[in-house]
Coordinates of C-alpha atoms and ligand atoms in Angstrom, one line a residue:
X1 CA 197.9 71.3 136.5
X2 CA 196.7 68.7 134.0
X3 CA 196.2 64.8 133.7
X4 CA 194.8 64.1 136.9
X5 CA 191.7 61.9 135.3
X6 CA 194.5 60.1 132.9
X7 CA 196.8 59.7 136.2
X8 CA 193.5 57.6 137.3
X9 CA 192.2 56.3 134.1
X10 CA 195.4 54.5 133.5
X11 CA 195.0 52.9 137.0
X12 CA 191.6 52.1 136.3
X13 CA 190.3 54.4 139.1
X14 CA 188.3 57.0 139.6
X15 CA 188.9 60.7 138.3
X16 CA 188.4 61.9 141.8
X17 CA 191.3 59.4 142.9
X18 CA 193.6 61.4 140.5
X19 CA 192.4 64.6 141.8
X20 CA 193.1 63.1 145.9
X21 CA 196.7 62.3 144.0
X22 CA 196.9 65.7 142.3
X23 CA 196.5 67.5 146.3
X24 CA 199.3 66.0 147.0
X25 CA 201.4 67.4 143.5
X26 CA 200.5 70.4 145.0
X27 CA 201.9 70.0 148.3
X28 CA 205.3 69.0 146.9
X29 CA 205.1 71.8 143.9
X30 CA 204.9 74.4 146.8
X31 CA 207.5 73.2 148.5
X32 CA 209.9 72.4 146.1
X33 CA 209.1 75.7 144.3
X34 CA 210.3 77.4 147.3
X35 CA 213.6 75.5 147.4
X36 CA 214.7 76.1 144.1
X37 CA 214.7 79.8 144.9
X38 CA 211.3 80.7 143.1
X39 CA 209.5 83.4 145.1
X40 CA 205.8 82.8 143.4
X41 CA 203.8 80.4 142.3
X42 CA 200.3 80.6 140.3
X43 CA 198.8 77.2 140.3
X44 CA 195.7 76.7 137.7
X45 CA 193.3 74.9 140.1
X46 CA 190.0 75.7 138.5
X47 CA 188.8 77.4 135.6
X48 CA 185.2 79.1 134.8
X49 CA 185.0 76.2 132.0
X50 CA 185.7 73.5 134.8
X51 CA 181.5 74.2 136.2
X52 CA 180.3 72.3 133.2
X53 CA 182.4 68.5 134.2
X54 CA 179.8 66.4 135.8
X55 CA 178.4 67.4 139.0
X56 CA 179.5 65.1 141.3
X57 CA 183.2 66.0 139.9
X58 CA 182.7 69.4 140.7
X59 CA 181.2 68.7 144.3
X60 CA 184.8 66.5 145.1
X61 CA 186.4 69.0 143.7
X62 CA 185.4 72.0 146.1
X63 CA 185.5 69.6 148.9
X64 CA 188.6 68.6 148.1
X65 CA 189.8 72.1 147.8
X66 CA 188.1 73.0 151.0
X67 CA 189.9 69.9 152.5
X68 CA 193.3 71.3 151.2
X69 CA 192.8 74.8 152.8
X70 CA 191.7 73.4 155.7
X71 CA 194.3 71.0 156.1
X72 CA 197.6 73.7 155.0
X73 CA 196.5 76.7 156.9
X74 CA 199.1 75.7 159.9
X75 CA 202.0 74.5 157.7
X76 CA 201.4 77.6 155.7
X77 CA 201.4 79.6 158.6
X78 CA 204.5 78.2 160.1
X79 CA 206.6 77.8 156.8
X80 CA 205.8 81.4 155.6
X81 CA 203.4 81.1 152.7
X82 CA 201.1 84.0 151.8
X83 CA 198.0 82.7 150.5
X84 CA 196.6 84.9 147.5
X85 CA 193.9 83.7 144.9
X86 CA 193.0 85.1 141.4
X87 CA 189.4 84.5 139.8
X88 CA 186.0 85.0 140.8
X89 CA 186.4 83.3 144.2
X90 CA 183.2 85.3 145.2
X91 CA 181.1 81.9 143.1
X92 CA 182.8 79.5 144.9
X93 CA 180.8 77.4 147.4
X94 CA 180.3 79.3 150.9
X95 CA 182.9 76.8 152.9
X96 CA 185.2 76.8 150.1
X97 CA 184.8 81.1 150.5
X98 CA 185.2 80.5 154.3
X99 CA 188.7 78.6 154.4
X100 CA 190.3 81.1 151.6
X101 CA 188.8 84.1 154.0
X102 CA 190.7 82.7 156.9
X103 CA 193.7 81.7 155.2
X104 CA 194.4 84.4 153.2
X105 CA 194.0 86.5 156.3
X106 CA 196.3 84.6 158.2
X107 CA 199.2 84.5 155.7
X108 CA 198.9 88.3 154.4
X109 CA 201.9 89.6 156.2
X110 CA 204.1 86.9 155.3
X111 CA 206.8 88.1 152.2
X112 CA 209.3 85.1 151.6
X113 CA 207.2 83.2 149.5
X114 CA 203.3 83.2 147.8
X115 CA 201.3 80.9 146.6
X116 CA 198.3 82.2 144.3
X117 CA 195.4 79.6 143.9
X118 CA 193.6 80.3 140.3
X119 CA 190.2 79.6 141.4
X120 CA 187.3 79.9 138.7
X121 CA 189.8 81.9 136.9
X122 CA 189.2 82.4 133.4
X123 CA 191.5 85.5 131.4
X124 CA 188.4 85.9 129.5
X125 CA 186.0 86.7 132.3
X126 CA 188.7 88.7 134.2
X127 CA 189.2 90.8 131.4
X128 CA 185.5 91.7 131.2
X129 CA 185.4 92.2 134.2
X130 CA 188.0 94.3 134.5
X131 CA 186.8 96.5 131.4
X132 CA 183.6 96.7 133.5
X133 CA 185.3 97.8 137.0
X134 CA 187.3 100.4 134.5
X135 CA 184.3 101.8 133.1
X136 CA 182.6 102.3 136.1
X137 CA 185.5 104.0 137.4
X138 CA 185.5 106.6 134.6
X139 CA 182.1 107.0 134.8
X140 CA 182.9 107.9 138.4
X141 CA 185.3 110.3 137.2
X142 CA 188.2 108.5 139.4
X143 CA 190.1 107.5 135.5
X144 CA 190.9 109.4 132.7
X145 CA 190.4 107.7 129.4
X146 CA 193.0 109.7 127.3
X147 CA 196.0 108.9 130.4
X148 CA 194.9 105.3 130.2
X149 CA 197.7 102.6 130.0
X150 CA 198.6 98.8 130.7
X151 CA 199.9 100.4 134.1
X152 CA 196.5 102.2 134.9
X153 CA 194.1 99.3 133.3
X154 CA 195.9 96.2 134.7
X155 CA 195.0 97.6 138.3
X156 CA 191.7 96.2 137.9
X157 CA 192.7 92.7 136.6
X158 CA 192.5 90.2 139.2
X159 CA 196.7 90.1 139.4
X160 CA 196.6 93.3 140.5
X161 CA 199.8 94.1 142.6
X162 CA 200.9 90.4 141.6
X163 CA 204.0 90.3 139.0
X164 CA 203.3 88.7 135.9
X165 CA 205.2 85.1 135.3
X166 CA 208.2 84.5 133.8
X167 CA 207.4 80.9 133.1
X168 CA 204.4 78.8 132.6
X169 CA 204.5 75.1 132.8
X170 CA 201.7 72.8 131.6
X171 CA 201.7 69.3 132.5
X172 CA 200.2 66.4 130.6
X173 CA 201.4 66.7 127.4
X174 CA 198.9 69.8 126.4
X175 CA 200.0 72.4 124.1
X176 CA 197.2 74.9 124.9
X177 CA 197.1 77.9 127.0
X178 CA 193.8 77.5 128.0
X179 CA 192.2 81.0 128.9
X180 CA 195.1 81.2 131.5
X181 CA 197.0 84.4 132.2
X182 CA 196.3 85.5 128.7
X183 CA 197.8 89.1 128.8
X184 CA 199.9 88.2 132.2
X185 CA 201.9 85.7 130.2
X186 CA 202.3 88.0 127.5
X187 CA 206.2 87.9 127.3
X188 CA 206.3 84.7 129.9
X189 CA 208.4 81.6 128.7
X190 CA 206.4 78.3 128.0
X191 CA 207.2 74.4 129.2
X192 CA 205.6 71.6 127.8
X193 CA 206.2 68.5 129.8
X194 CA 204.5 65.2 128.8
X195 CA 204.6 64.5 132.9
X196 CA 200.8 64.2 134.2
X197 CA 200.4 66.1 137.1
X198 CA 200.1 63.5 139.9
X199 CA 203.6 62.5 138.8
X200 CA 204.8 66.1 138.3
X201 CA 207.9 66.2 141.6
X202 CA 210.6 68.0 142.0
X203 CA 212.9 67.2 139.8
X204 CA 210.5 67.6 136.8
X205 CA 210.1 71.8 137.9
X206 CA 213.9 71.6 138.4
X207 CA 213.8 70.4 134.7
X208 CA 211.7 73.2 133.8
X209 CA 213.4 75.9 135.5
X210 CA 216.9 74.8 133.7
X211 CA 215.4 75.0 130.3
X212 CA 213.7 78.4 130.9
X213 CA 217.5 79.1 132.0
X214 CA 218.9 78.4 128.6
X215 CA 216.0 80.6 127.1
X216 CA 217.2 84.3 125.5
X217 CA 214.3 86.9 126.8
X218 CA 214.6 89.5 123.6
X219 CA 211.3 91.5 124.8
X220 CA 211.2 92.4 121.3
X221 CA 214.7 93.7 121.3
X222 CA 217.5 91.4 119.3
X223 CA 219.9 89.6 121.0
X224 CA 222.5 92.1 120.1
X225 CA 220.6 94.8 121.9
X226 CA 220.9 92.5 125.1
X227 CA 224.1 91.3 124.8
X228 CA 226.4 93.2 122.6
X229 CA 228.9 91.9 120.7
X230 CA 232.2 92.6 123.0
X231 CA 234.2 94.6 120.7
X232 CA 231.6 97.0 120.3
X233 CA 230.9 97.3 123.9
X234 CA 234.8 98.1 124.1
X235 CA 234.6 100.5 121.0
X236 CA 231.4 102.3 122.8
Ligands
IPE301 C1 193.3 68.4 136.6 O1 193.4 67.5 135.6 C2 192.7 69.7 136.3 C3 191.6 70.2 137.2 C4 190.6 70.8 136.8 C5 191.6 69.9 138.6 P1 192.2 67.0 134.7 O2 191.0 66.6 135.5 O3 192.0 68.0 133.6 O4 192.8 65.6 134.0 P2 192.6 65.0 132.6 O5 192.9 66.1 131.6 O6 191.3 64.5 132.5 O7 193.7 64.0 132.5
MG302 MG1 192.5 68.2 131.6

């Protein structure tokens, strides 16, 4: 979710103004997700780089955030969200901790549709951390090194049990990935939209959804392998 300060900048307001606008993106995002039939969605709300912005951007930030949680628990609650989160949220400001506690509590039986906050995520960290958690484990004698796979390793990423996506959309005109769901996204389809995410709606996911439509998949197969020709199919 990018271009919050340029949403303000261009309004000559405040960064935090575009971040009070950016809430709202996310309110509609979750919603309109869930109409258009897609069952999760991973929203990038806070990296481990985002600490170093200026203090006071940080500090609206988590309150902000806190607001947020505060504010959606009931609608969340009563429209079926489950609440998950990825990242160290164990840094995160004690309130901030409190509200994702509660909510994620209070939404974990819910199954039609989940919405996972990225909060002082970073692929980077969660990968060392992950190697770390795996070490221990094998120290522990609990893993064996020689069986070890993606299956056996990604169980200690912070996705664990979440599927990985099949599309990631960055707003703003960016064409970076930005320590996000480095390995996760491994075979995900990209969107680049020039929209900055206060104006991100609807109809700009819809947009994105019908372009990762006309997308081929190959997995590293070719196209014939997915689709074969029809007279061969008849001839096999
Ligand atoms: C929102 O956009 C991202 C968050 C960390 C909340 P930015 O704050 O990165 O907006 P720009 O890039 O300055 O426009
Ligand atoms: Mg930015």
């Amino acid at each position: 979710m990018d271009g919050n300060g340029r949403w303000a900048k261009q309004r000559g307001l405040p960064r935090i103004a575009g971040h009070r606008r950016g809430v709202e993106a996310v309110r509609t995002a979750t919603y309109a997700a869930r109409d258009l039939g897609v069952s999760m969605l991973t929203l990038y709300a806070f990296s481990v780089e985002n600490w170093q912005r200026p203090k006071t951007e940080v500090g609206a930030l988590m309150r902000l955030l806190e607001l947020y949680l505060k504010n959606e628990l009931a609608t969340f609650v009563r429209d079926g969200v489950r609440l998950r989160t990825i990242g160290r949220t164990g840094e995160l400001p004690e309130g901030v901790q409190k509200h994702l506690r509660t909510a994620v509590e209070a939404t974990k039986h819910l199954t039609g549709y989940t919405l996972v906050l990225a909060l002082n995520y970073g692929s980077r960290t969660e990968v060392t951390d992950a190697a770390r958690a795996y070490a221990l484990a094998v120290a522990a004698g609990q893993e064996n090194p020689q069986t070890s796979s993606w299956t056996t390793f990604s169980r200690y990423l912070s996705t664990a049990g979440l599927p990985d996506p099949d599309l990631v959309i960055r707003t703003s005109g960016e064409t970076r990935v930005s320590n996000f769901l480095l390995l996760q996204a491994a075979y995900a389809e990209f969107v680049f939209t020039p929209v900055l995410w206060p104006d991100f709606t609807k109809p700009d996911l819809a947009a994105a959804l019908a372009e990762y439509a006309r997308r081929e998949r190959r997995f590293g197969l070719t196209s014939d392998q997915l689709r074969p020709p029809i007279g061969k199919a008849a001839a096999n």
